[in-house]
């Protein structure tokens, strides 16, 4: 078995074991991981035993090392840019939607409120209106109207919050990756 | 880093594949070295010199220039 075949087998086995463990956790069956994980390890060890002896070619190792370093640099820089851009949707005012509320007192004394959402960074107007809702009588606002009102405000920011969350996830992954790199760097620094 | 691997190999009627096998690298590494695109490690350089039965200076010549992938100054 060639090394690439072995790596492919390892990846497939790891994916299958992860899928089984995930499914069993969701289903509440804790016996499957107990069987699947050792079985996966056995299969990987069996595959490893079949791998041909690979010549440790120094040029190839050096190329891989350099390619890995370049990849790390590109991912770190690109990831940092993406994380900051996405996170800015939460903290940057021009990127957040504009939500306005207009209170109108009708002739019969009712307080009617219209809430409108406009495109981020735009001047509120009919062209930039995303959506609006009206609560006919504020004093007799029922529970469902109150829920609709709060969810309306919430949903206005939801898209930005999702982007911000994606940004924070990318940032977290990036930090973890750099921490792992640092750990390996220290390890090899001590070794050599 | 310049080298005389191709000449020494030709003198001994040795193929790139054979040399690669004897020194424990791939043929691509031999090709890259012969084209002066890759400077080997000291260990590999000694192994090659030892295989040809000559001194390391007879195989490799150091010249001040920008090296290839192994020059660490890409």
Short mmCIF file of N, CA and C in Angstrom, two decimals, chain A:
data_model
loop_
_atom_site.label_atom_id
_atom_site.label_comp_id
_atom_site.label_asym_id
_atom_site.label_seq_id
_atom_site.Cartn_x
_atom_site.Cartn_y
_atom_site.Cartn_z
N UNK A 1 0.84 -1.19 0.00
CA UNK A 1 0.00 0.00 0.00
C UNK A 1 0.88 1.25 0.00
N UNK A 2 0.52 2.17 -0.89
CA UNK A 2 1.30 3.42 -0.95
C UNK A 2 0.87 4.33 0.21
N UNK A 3 1.74 5.28 0.51
CA UNK A 3 1.47 6.17 1.65
C UNK A 3 0.19 7.00 1.43
N UNK A 4 -0.02 7.41 0.19
CA UNK A 4 -1.19 8.23 -0.12
C UNK A 4 -2.48 7.42 0.09
N UNK A 5 -2.40 6.12 -0.25
CA UNK A 5 -3.57 5.23 -0.04
C UNK A 5 -3.84 5.09 1.45
N UNK A 6 -2.75 4.95 2.20
CA UNK A 6 -2.88 4.82 3.66
C UNK A 6 -3.52 6.09 4.26
N UNK A 7 -3.07 7.25 3.80
CA UNK A 7 -3.63 8.51 4.31
C UNK A 7 -5.10 8.65 3.94
N UNK A 8 -5.46 8.21 2.72
CA UNK A 8 -6.86 8.25 2.30
C UNK A 8 -7.71 7.33 3.18
N UNK A 9 -7.17 6.12 3.43
CA UNK A 9 -7.89 5.15 4.28
C UNK A 9 -8.09 5.74 5.68
N UNK A 10 -7.04 6.35 6.21
CA UNK A 10 -7.11 6.94 7.56
C UNK A 10 -8.19 8.02 7.62
N UNK A 11 -8.22 8.84 6.56
CA UNK A 11 -9.21 9.92 6.51
C UNK A 11 -10.63 9.36 6.46
N UNK A 12 -10.82 8.34 5.63
CA UNK A 12 -12.16 7.75 5.49
C UNK A 12 -12.59 7.12 6.81
N UNK A 13 -11.67 6.36 7.44
CA UNK A 13 -11.99 5.71 8.72
C UNK A 13 -12.31 6.77 9.79
N UNK A 14 -11.51 7.82 9.83
CA UNK A 14 -11.73 8.89 10.83
C UNK A 14 -13.10 9.55 10.63
N UNK A 15 -13.46 9.78 9.36
CA UNK A 15 -14.76 10.39 9.06
C UNK A 15 -15.90 9.46 9.48
N UNK A 16 -15.74 8.17 9.17
CA UNK A 16 -16.79 7.19 9.52
C UNK A 16 -16.95 7.10 11.03
N UNK A 17 -15.84 7.03 11.75
CA UNK A 17 -15.89 6.94 13.22
C UNK A 17 -16.54 8.21 13.80
N UNK A 18 -16.14 9.36 13.28
CA UNK A 18 -16.70 10.63 13.77
C UNK A 18 -18.20 10.69 13.52
N UNK A 19 -18.62 10.23 12.33
CA UNK A 19 -20.06 10.23 12.00
C UNK A 19 -20.82 9.29 12.94
N UNK A 20 -20.25 8.11 13.19
CA UNK A 20 -20.91 7.14 14.07
C UNK A 20 -21.01 7.68 15.50
N UNK A 21 -19.92 8.29 15.97
CA UNK A 21 -19.90 8.84 17.33
C UNK A 21 -20.92 9.98 17.45
N UNK A 22 -20.93 10.84 16.44
CA UNK A 22 -21.88 11.96 16.44
C UNK A 22 -23.31 11.49 16.43
N UNK A 23 -23.58 10.51 15.57
CA UNK A 23 -24.95 9.99 15.47
C UNK A 23 -25.36 9.30 16.77
N UNK A 24 -24.45 8.51 17.33
CA UNK A 24 -24.78 7.77 18.56
C UNK A 24 -25.00 8.73 19.75
N UNK A 25 -24.24 9.83 19.77
CA UNK A 25 -24.44 10.82 20.84
C UNK A 25 -25.84 11.45 20.72
N UNK A 26 -26.20 11.76 19.47
CA UNK A 26 -27.52 12.37 19.25
C UNK A 26 -28.63 11.39 19.58
N UNK A 27 -28.37 10.11 19.28
CA UNK A 27 -29.39 9.08 19.54
C UNK A 27 -29.36 8.58 20.98
N UNK A 28 -28.35 8.96 21.71
CA UNK A 28 -28.25 8.54 23.11
C UNK A 28 -27.72 7.13 23.28
N UNK A 29 -27.12 6.61 22.25
CA UNK A 29 -26.55 5.26 22.33
C UNK A 29 -25.04 5.37 22.57
N UNK A 30 -24.64 5.10 23.77
CA UNK A 30 -23.22 5.30 24.12
C UNK A 30 -22.37 4.04 23.94
N UNK A 31 -22.97 3.00 23.46
CA UNK A 31 -22.23 1.74 23.25
C UNK A 31 -21.44 1.81 21.93
N UNK A 32 -22.02 2.51 20.95
CA UNK A 32 -21.39 2.56 19.62
C UNK A 32 -19.98 3.18 19.67
N UNK A 33 -19.77 4.33 20.35
CA UNK A 33 -18.40 4.86 20.41
C UNK A 33 -17.41 3.89 21.04
N UNK A 34 -17.87 3.16 22.03
CA UNK A 34 -16.99 2.20 22.71
C UNK A 34 -16.48 1.14 21.72
N UNK A 35 -17.34 0.79 20.77
CA UNK A 35 -16.95 -0.22 19.76
C UNK A 35 -16.25 0.46 18.58
N UNK A 36 -16.83 1.58 18.11
CA UNK A 36 -16.36 2.20 16.87
C UNK A 36 -14.93 2.76 16.99
N UNK A 37 -14.63 3.41 18.12
CA UNK A 37 -13.31 4.05 18.24
C UNK A 37 -12.17 3.02 18.25
N UNK A 38 -12.23 1.97 19.11
CA UNK A 38 -11.14 0.98 19.05
C UNK A 38 -11.06 0.27 17.70
N UNK A 39 -12.25 0.02 17.09
CA UNK A 39 -12.27 -0.64 15.78
C UNK A 39 -11.57 0.23 14.73
N UNK A 40 -11.85 1.52 14.78
CA UNK A 40 -11.21 2.46 13.86
C UNK A 40 -9.70 2.46 14.04
N UNK A 41 -9.27 2.46 15.31
CA UNK A 41 -7.82 2.46 15.59
C UNK A 41 -7.18 1.18 15.05
N UNK A 42 -7.87 0.05 15.24
CA UNK A 42 -7.34 -1.24 14.75
C UNK A 42 -7.19 -1.21 13.22
N UNK A 43 -8.22 -0.69 12.54
CA UNK A 43 -8.17 -0.61 11.06
C UNK A 43 -7.00 0.26 10.62
N UNK A 44 -6.82 1.39 11.29
CA UNK A 44 -5.73 2.31 10.91
C UNK A 44 -4.37 1.65 11.14
N UNK A 45 -4.23 0.96 12.27
CA UNK A 45 -2.95 0.28 12.56
C UNK A 45 -2.69 -0.81 11.52
N UNK A 46 -3.76 -1.54 11.15
CA UNK A 46 -3.63 -2.60 10.14
C UNK A 46 -3.20 -2.02 8.80
N UNK A 47 -3.77 -0.87 8.45
CA UNK A 47 -3.38 -0.20 7.19
C UNK A 47 -1.93 0.26 7.26
N UNK A 48 -1.56 0.80 8.42
CA UNK A 48 -0.20 1.32 8.61
C UNK A 48 0.84 0.22 8.41
N UNK A 49 0.48 -0.99 8.83
CA UNK A 49 1.41 -2.12 8.71
C UNK A 49 1.64 -2.50 7.24
N UNK A 50 0.68 -2.13 6.38
CA UNK A 50 0.78 -2.49 4.96
C UNK A 50 1.50 -1.43 4.12
N UNK A 51 1.85 -0.31 4.76
CA UNK A 51 2.47 0.79 3.99
C UNK A 51 3.89 0.41 3.59
N UNK A 52 4.21 0.70 2.33
CA UNK A 52 5.57 0.45 1.83
C UNK A 52 6.56 1.36 2.56
N UNK A 53 7.79 0.94 2.61
CA UNK A 53 8.83 1.78 3.24
C UNK A 53 9.02 3.02 2.38
N UNK A 54 8.88 4.14 3.00
CA UNK A 54 9.01 5.40 2.27
C UNK A 54 10.39 5.99 2.50
N UNK A 55 11.01 6.36 1.41
CA UNK A 55 12.32 7.01 1.54
C UNK A 55 12.11 8.42 2.08
N UNK A 56 12.79 8.72 3.17
CA UNK A 56 12.67 10.07 3.74
C UNK A 56 13.52 11.01 2.90
N UNK A 57 12.91 11.52 1.88
CA UNK A 57 13.65 12.37 0.96
C UNK A 57 13.74 13.79 1.53
N UNK A 58 14.97 14.27 1.72
CA UNK A 58 15.16 15.56 2.39
C UNK A 58 14.60 16.74 1.58
N UNK A 59 14.72 16.63 0.24
CA UNK A 59 14.20 17.72 -0.59
C UNK A 59 12.68 17.81 -0.46
N UNK A 60 12.04 16.65 -0.49
CA UNK A 60 10.58 16.61 -0.36
C UNK A 60 10.15 17.16 1.01
N UNK A 61 10.89 16.74 2.05
CA UNK A 61 10.58 17.23 3.40
C UNK A 61 10.71 18.75 3.49
N UNK A 62 11.76 19.24 2.84
CA UNK A 62 11.99 20.69 2.89
C UNK A 62 10.90 21.43 2.11
N UNK A 63 10.50 20.86 0.97
CA UNK A 63 9.44 21.47 0.17
C UNK A 63 8.13 21.48 0.96
N UNK A 64 7.85 20.32 1.60
CA UNK A 64 6.61 20.24 2.40
C UNK A 64 6.62 21.26 3.54
N UNK A 65 7.76 21.35 4.20
CA UNK A 65 7.89 22.30 5.32
C UNK A 65 7.67 23.72 4.88
N UNK A 66 8.28 24.04 3.73
CA UNK A 66 8.15 25.42 3.23
C UNK A 66 6.72 25.69 2.76
N UNK A 67 6.13 24.68 2.07
CA UNK A 67 4.74 24.84 1.60
C UNK A 67 3.79 24.99 2.80
N UNK A 68 4.06 24.22 3.86
CA UNK A 68 3.21 24.31 5.06
C UNK A 68 3.32 25.69 5.71
N UNK A 69 4.53 26.22 5.73
CA UNK A 69 4.75 27.54 6.32
C UNK A 69 4.06 28.63 5.51
N UNK A 70 4.18 28.52 4.19
CA UNK A 70 3.51 29.50 3.33
C UNK A 70 2.00 29.41 3.51
N UNK A 71 1.48 28.17 3.57
CA UNK A 71 0.04 27.97 3.77
C UNK A 71 -0.40 28.62 5.08
N UNK A 72 0.40 28.40 6.11
CA UNK A 72 0.09 28.98 7.43
C UNK A 72 0.06 30.51 7.35
N UNK A 73 1.03 31.07 6.65
CA UNK A 73 1.08 32.53 6.52
C UNK A 73 -0.15 33.06 5.77
N UNK A 74 -0.47 32.39 4.64
CA UNK A 74 -1.61 32.85 3.84
C UNK A 74 -2.91 32.72 4.63
N UNK A 75 -3.09 31.55 5.28
CA UNK A 75 -4.31 31.32 6.05
C UNK A 75 -4.40 32.29 7.23
N UNK A 76 -3.26 32.53 7.89
CA UNK A 76 -3.27 33.43 9.05
C UNK A 76 -3.63 34.85 8.63
N UNK A 77 -3.02 35.33 7.55
CA UNK A 77 -3.30 36.71 7.11
C UNK A 77 -4.74 36.82 6.55
N UNK A 78 -5.08 35.87 5.66
CA UNK A 78 -6.43 35.88 5.07
C UNK A 78 -7.50 35.70 6.13
N UNK A 79 -7.25 34.78 7.05
CA UNK A 79 -8.22 34.51 8.12
C UNK A 79 -8.39 35.71 9.03
N UNK A 80 -7.29 36.38 9.35
CA UNK A 80 -7.37 37.56 10.22
C UNK A 80 -8.18 38.66 9.54
N UNK A 81 -7.93 38.86 8.25
CA UNK A 81 -8.69 39.89 7.51
C UNK A 81 -10.18 39.54 7.50
N UNK A 82 -10.47 38.27 7.16
CA UNK A 82 -11.87 37.83 7.10
C UNK A 82 -12.55 37.95 8.47
N UNK A 83 -11.84 37.55 9.52
CA UNK A 83 -12.40 37.59 10.87
C UNK A 83 -12.72 39.04 11.28
N UNK A 84 -11.80 39.96 10.97
CA UNK A 84 -12.02 41.36 11.36
C UNK A 84 -13.18 41.97 10.56
N UNK A 85 -13.22 41.66 9.25
CA UNK A 85 -14.31 42.20 8.42
C UNK A 85 -15.66 41.70 8.94
N UNK A 86 -15.73 40.39 9.19
CA UNK A 86 -17.01 39.83 9.65
C UNK A 86 -17.40 40.33 11.03
N UNK A 87 -16.40 40.46 11.90
CA UNK A 87 -16.71 40.92 13.26
C UNK A 87 -17.15 42.38 13.26
N UNK A 88 -16.64 43.14 12.28
CA UNK A 88 -16.99 44.57 12.23
C UNK A 88 -18.49 44.77 11.99
N UNK A 89 -19.17 43.75 11.47
CA UNK A 89 -20.62 43.88 11.27
C UNK A 89 -21.36 44.04 12.60
N UNK A 90 -20.75 43.53 13.68
CA UNK A 90 -21.39 43.67 15.00
C UNK A 90 -21.08 45.03 15.60
N UNK A 91 -19.83 45.45 15.49
CA UNK A 91 -19.40 46.64 16.22
C UNK A 91 -19.43 47.93 15.41
N UNK A 92 -19.54 47.80 14.07
CA UNK A 92 -19.49 49.00 13.24
C UNK A 92 -20.90 49.55 13.02
N UNK A 93 -21.11 50.81 13.38
CA UNK A 93 -22.45 51.43 13.24
C UNK A 93 -22.90 51.52 11.78
N UNK A 94 -22.03 51.94 10.85
CA UNK A 94 -22.50 52.03 9.45
C UNK A 94 -22.96 50.71 8.86
N UNK A 95 -22.53 49.60 9.44
CA UNK A 95 -22.90 48.30 8.89
C UNK A 95 -24.16 47.70 9.53
N UNK A 96 -24.64 48.35 10.59
CA UNK A 96 -25.83 47.82 11.26
C UNK A 96 -27.08 48.44 10.64
N UNK A 97 -28.18 47.70 10.61
CA UNK A 97 -29.39 48.27 10.00
C UNK A 97 -29.94 49.43 10.83
N UNK A 98 -30.63 50.33 10.15
CA UNK A 98 -31.22 51.48 10.85
C UNK A 98 -32.66 51.12 11.19
N UNK A 99 -32.98 51.19 12.45
CA UNK A 99 -34.35 50.86 12.88
C UNK A 99 -34.95 52.11 13.52
N UNK A 100 -36.08 52.51 12.99
CA UNK A 100 -36.74 53.72 13.53
C UNK A 100 -38.14 53.36 14.07
N UNK A 101 -38.60 54.17 15.00
CA UNK A 101 -39.95 53.98 15.54
C UNK A 101 -40.70 55.30 15.48
N UNK A 102 -41.95 55.24 15.01
CA UNK A 102 -42.74 56.48 14.89
C UNK A 102 -44.05 56.29 15.66
N UNK A 103 -44.25 57.18 16.61
CA UNK A 103 -45.44 57.07 17.45
C UNK A 103 -46.50 58.06 16.95
N UNK A 104 -47.69 57.56 16.75
CA UNK A 104 -48.78 58.42 16.27
C UNK A 104 -49.97 58.29 17.23
N UNK A 105 -50.49 59.42 17.67
CA UNK A 105 -51.69 59.39 18.52
C UNK A 105 -52.89 59.71 17.64
N UNK A 106 -53.77 58.76 17.56
CA UNK A 106 -54.93 58.92 16.67
C UNK A 106 -56.01 59.79 17.34
N UNK A 107 -57.00 60.14 16.56
CA UNK A 107 -58.07 61.02 17.07
C UNK A 107 -58.81 60.41 18.25
N UNK A 108 -58.94 59.11 18.25
CA UNK A 108 -59.66 58.47 19.37
C UNK A 108 -58.74 58.18 20.57
N UNK A 109 -57.52 58.70 20.56
CA UNK A 109 -56.62 58.59 21.71
C UNK A 109 -55.72 57.37 21.71
N UNK A 110 -55.80 56.55 20.69
CA UNK A 110 -54.94 55.34 20.62
C UNK A 110 -53.52 55.74 20.23
N UNK A 111 -52.56 55.02 20.80
CA UNK A 111 -51.16 55.26 20.43
C UNK A 111 -50.72 54.16 19.45
N UNK A 112 -50.46 54.56 18.25
CA UNK A 112 -50.05 53.60 17.22
C UNK A 112 -48.56 53.80 16.91
N UNK A 113 -47.85 52.71 16.88
CA UNK A 113 -46.41 52.82 16.62
C UNK A 113 -46.01 52.02 15.37
N UNK A 114 -45.23 52.67 14.52
CA UNK A 114 -44.71 52.00 13.31
C UNK A 114 -43.19 51.86 13.45
N UNK A 115 -42.73 50.64 13.33
CA UNK A 115 -41.29 50.38 13.40
C UNK A 115 -40.83 50.01 12.00
N UNK A 116 -39.74 50.63 11.57
CA UNK A 116 -39.25 50.36 10.21
C UNK A 116 -37.75 50.05 10.24
N UNK A 117 -37.37 49.15 9.35
CA UNK A 117 -35.95 48.81 9.23
C UNK A 117 -35.45 49.29 7.87
N UNK A 118 -34.33 49.98 7.88
CA UNK A 118 -33.74 50.50 6.63
C UNK A 118 -32.37 49.88 6.40
N UNK A 119 -31.94 49.94 5.16
CA UNK A 119 -30.64 49.35 4.79
C UNK A 119 -29.50 50.00 5.58
N UNK A 120 -28.49 49.22 5.95
CA UNK A 120 -27.37 49.77 6.73
C UNK A 120 -26.70 50.94 6.02
N UNK A 121 -26.38 51.98 6.75
CA UNK A 121 -25.64 53.12 6.23
C UNK A 121 -26.42 53.99 5.27
N UNK A 122 -27.75 53.80 5.20
CA UNK A 122 -28.54 54.56 4.23
C UNK A 122 -29.34 55.67 4.94
N UNK A 123 -29.88 56.54 4.12
CA UNK A 123 -30.77 57.57 4.67
C UNK A 123 -32.18 56.97 4.69
N UNK A 124 -32.85 56.96 5.86
CA UNK A 124 -34.19 56.35 5.90
C UNK A 124 -35.13 56.99 4.89
N UNK A 125 -35.74 56.18 4.10
CA UNK A 125 -36.66 56.65 3.06
C UNK A 125 -37.33 55.46 2.41
N UNK A 126 -38.29 55.70 1.57
CA UNK A 126 -39.03 54.57 0.94
C UNK A 126 -38.13 53.66 0.11
N UNK A 127 -37.09 54.22 -0.50
CA UNK A 127 -36.20 53.41 -1.35
C UNK A 127 -35.32 52.47 -0.55
N UNK A 128 -35.00 52.88 0.68
CA UNK A 128 -34.07 52.08 1.49
C UNK A 128 -34.80 51.23 2.54
N UNK A 129 -36.13 51.26 2.49
CA UNK A 129 -36.92 50.50 3.46
C UNK A 129 -36.79 49.00 3.21
N UNK A 130 -36.45 48.26 4.25
CA UNK A 130 -36.37 46.80 4.13
C UNK A 130 -37.72 46.20 4.51
N UNK A 131 -38.24 46.60 5.64
CA UNK A 131 -39.57 46.14 6.08
C UNK A 131 -40.05 47.04 7.22
N UNK A 132 -41.34 46.95 7.48
CA UNK A 132 -41.90 47.74 8.59
C UNK A 132 -43.09 47.01 9.19
N UNK A 133 -43.41 47.36 10.41
CA UNK A 133 -44.57 46.77 11.06
C UNK A 133 -45.25 47.84 11.92
N UNK A 134 -46.53 47.69 12.11
CA UNK A 134 -47.28 48.69 12.89
C UNK A 134 -48.04 48.00 14.02
N UNK A 135 -47.88 48.58 15.22
CA UNK A 135 -48.68 48.12 16.36
C UNK A 135 -49.80 49.14 16.51
N UNK A 136 -51.01 48.69 16.28
CA UNK A 136 -52.15 49.62 16.20
C UNK A 136 -52.44 50.33 17.52
N UNK A 137 -52.38 49.61 18.61
CA UNK A 137 -52.69 50.23 19.91
C UNK A 137 -51.67 49.78 20.95
N UNK A 138 -50.78 50.71 21.27
CA UNK A 138 -49.69 50.34 22.20
C UNK A 138 -50.21 49.98 23.59
N UNK A 139 -51.23 50.70 24.05
CA UNK A 139 -51.72 50.48 25.40
C UNK A 139 -52.37 49.10 25.56
N UNK A 140 -52.86 48.57 24.45
CA UNK A 140 -53.48 47.25 24.55
C UNK A 140 -52.68 46.21 23.74
N UNK A 141 -51.39 46.44 23.72
CA UNK A 141 -50.53 45.49 22.97
C UNK A 141 -50.58 44.12 23.65
N UNK A 142 -50.95 43.14 22.90
CA UNK A 142 -51.04 41.81 23.50
C UNK A 142 -49.68 41.11 23.45
N UNK A 143 -49.67 39.91 23.99
CA UNK A 143 -48.40 39.17 24.13
C UNK A 143 -47.77 38.86 22.77
N UNK A 144 -48.63 38.43 21.85
CA UNK A 144 -48.09 38.05 20.53
C UNK A 144 -47.50 39.27 19.80
N UNK A 145 -48.13 40.43 20.02
CA UNK A 145 -47.60 41.66 19.40
C UNK A 145 -46.26 42.06 20.04
N UNK A 146 -46.20 41.87 21.36
CA UNK A 146 -44.95 42.19 22.07
C UNK A 146 -43.81 41.27 21.60
N UNK A 147 -44.16 39.99 21.43
CA UNK A 147 -43.15 39.03 20.95
C UNK A 147 -42.73 39.41 19.52
N UNK A 148 -43.71 39.75 18.70
CA UNK A 148 -43.42 40.14 17.31
C UNK A 148 -42.52 41.37 17.29
N UNK A 149 -42.80 42.31 18.19
CA UNK A 149 -42.02 43.55 18.27
C UNK A 149 -40.56 43.25 18.64
N UNK A 150 -40.39 42.45 19.71
CA UNK A 150 -39.03 42.15 20.16
C UNK A 150 -38.26 41.31 19.13
N UNK A 151 -38.98 40.35 18.51
CA UNK A 151 -38.30 39.52 17.51
C UNK A 151 -37.95 40.34 16.27
N UNK A 152 -38.80 41.33 16.00
CA UNK A 152 -38.54 42.21 14.85
C UNK A 152 -37.21 42.95 15.03
N UNK A 153 -37.06 43.53 16.23
CA UNK A 153 -35.81 44.23 16.55
C UNK A 153 -34.65 43.24 16.50
N UNK A 154 -34.87 42.09 17.05
CA UNK A 154 -33.82 41.07 17.13
C UNK A 154 -33.39 40.62 15.73
N UNK A 155 -34.40 40.34 14.88
CA UNK A 155 -34.10 39.84 13.53
C UNK A 155 -33.39 40.89 12.69
N UNK A 156 -33.63 42.18 13.03
CA UNK A 156 -32.95 43.24 12.29
C UNK A 156 -31.44 43.14 12.40
N UNK A 157 -31.00 42.64 13.54
CA UNK A 157 -29.55 42.54 13.78
C UNK A 157 -29.02 41.11 13.60
N UNK A 158 -29.95 40.19 13.35
CA UNK A 158 -29.57 38.77 13.32
C UNK A 158 -28.50 38.47 12.26
N UNK A 159 -28.70 39.00 11.05
CA UNK A 159 -27.77 38.73 9.96
C UNK A 159 -26.36 39.20 10.32
N UNK A 160 -26.32 40.41 10.92
CA UNK A 160 -25.02 40.95 11.32
C UNK A 160 -24.40 40.12 12.44
N UNK A 161 -25.25 39.69 13.36
CA UNK A 161 -24.74 38.87 14.47
C UNK A 161 -24.20 37.53 13.96
N UNK A 162 -24.89 36.98 12.95
CA UNK A 162 -24.40 35.72 12.36
C UNK A 162 -23.03 35.92 11.72
N UNK A 163 -22.90 37.04 11.01
CA UNK A 163 -21.59 37.34 10.39
C UNK A 163 -20.52 37.52 11.46
N UNK A 164 -20.91 38.24 12.52
CA UNK A 164 -19.97 38.45 13.63
C UNK A 164 -19.56 37.14 14.27
N UNK A 165 -20.54 36.26 14.40
CA UNK A 165 -20.27 34.93 14.98
C UNK A 165 -19.30 34.14 14.09
N UNK A 166 -19.53 34.25 12.76
CA UNK A 166 -18.62 33.58 11.81
C UNK A 166 -17.21 34.17 11.95
N UNK A 167 -17.16 35.48 12.11
CA UNK A 167 -15.86 36.16 12.30
C UNK A 167 -15.16 35.68 13.55
N UNK A 168 -15.93 35.57 14.63
CA UNK A 168 -15.34 35.11 15.89
C UNK A 168 -14.89 33.65 15.79
N UNK A 169 -15.66 32.84 15.04
CA UNK A 169 -15.28 31.44 14.85
C UNK A 169 -13.97 31.34 14.08
N UNK A 170 -13.88 32.12 13.00
CA UNK A 170 -12.64 32.12 12.21
C UNK A 170 -11.47 32.58 13.07
N UNK A 171 -11.72 33.65 13.85
CA UNK A 171 -10.67 34.17 14.73
C UNK A 171 -10.23 33.14 15.75
N UNK A 172 -11.20 32.42 16.30
CA UNK A 172 -10.89 31.37 17.29
C UNK A 172 -10.07 30.25 16.68
N UNK A 173 -10.50 29.81 15.48
CA UNK A 173 -9.76 28.74 14.78
C UNK A 173 -8.33 29.19 14.48
N UNK A 174 -8.22 30.44 14.07
CA UNK A 174 -6.92 31.02 13.74
C UNK A 174 -6.01 31.04 14.97
N UNK A 175 -6.59 31.46 16.08
CA UNK A 175 -5.82 31.52 17.34
C UNK A 175 -5.37 30.12 17.74
N UNK A 176 -6.29 29.15 17.59
CA UNK A 176 -5.96 27.76 17.94
C UNK A 176 -4.84 27.24 17.03
N UNK A 177 -4.95 27.55 15.73
CA UNK A 177 -3.94 27.09 14.77
C UNK A 177 -2.57 27.69 15.10
N UNK A 178 -2.55 28.98 15.42
CA UNK A 178 -1.28 29.64 15.75
C UNK A 178 -0.73 29.11 17.07
N UNK A 179 -1.62 28.78 18.00
CA UNK A 179 -1.17 28.21 19.28
C UNK A 179 -0.53 26.84 19.06
N UNK A 180 -1.14 26.04 18.18
CA UNK A 180 -0.59 24.71 17.87
C UNK A 180 0.77 24.87 17.19
N UNK A 181 0.82 25.84 16.26
CA UNK A 181 2.10 26.11 15.58
C UNK A 181 3.17 26.50 16.61
N UNK A 182 2.77 27.38 17.53
CA UNK A 182 3.71 27.81 18.57
C UNK A 182 4.19 26.66 19.43
N UNK A 183 3.26 25.77 19.76
CA UNK A 183 3.60 24.61 20.59
C UNK A 183 4.60 23.71 19.87
N UNK A 184 4.34 23.46 18.58
CA UNK A 184 5.26 22.61 17.80
C UNK A 184 6.62 23.31 17.62
N UNK A 185 6.55 24.62 17.44
CA UNK A 185 7.79 25.38 17.27
C UNK A 185 8.66 25.24 18.53
N UNK A 186 8.03 25.40 19.69
CA UNK A 186 8.78 25.27 20.95
C UNK A 186 9.32 23.86 21.13
N UNK A 187 8.49 22.88 20.72
CA UNK A 187 8.90 21.48 20.84
C UNK A 187 10.15 21.21 20.00
N UNK A 188 10.10 21.65 18.73
CA UNK A 188 11.25 21.40 17.85
C UNK A 188 12.44 22.28 18.23
N UNK A 189 12.15 23.46 18.79
CA UNK A 189 13.22 24.35 19.24
C UNK A 189 14.00 23.70 20.37
N UNK A 190 13.30 23.01 21.23
CA UNK A 190 13.97 22.31 22.33
C UNK A 190 14.68 21.06 21.84
N UNK A 191 14.04 20.42 20.83
CA UNK A 191 14.59 19.16 20.32
C UNK A 191 15.91 19.37 19.58
N UNK A 192 15.94 20.41 18.75
CA UNK A 192 17.17 20.66 17.96
C UNK A 192 17.95 21.83 18.56
#
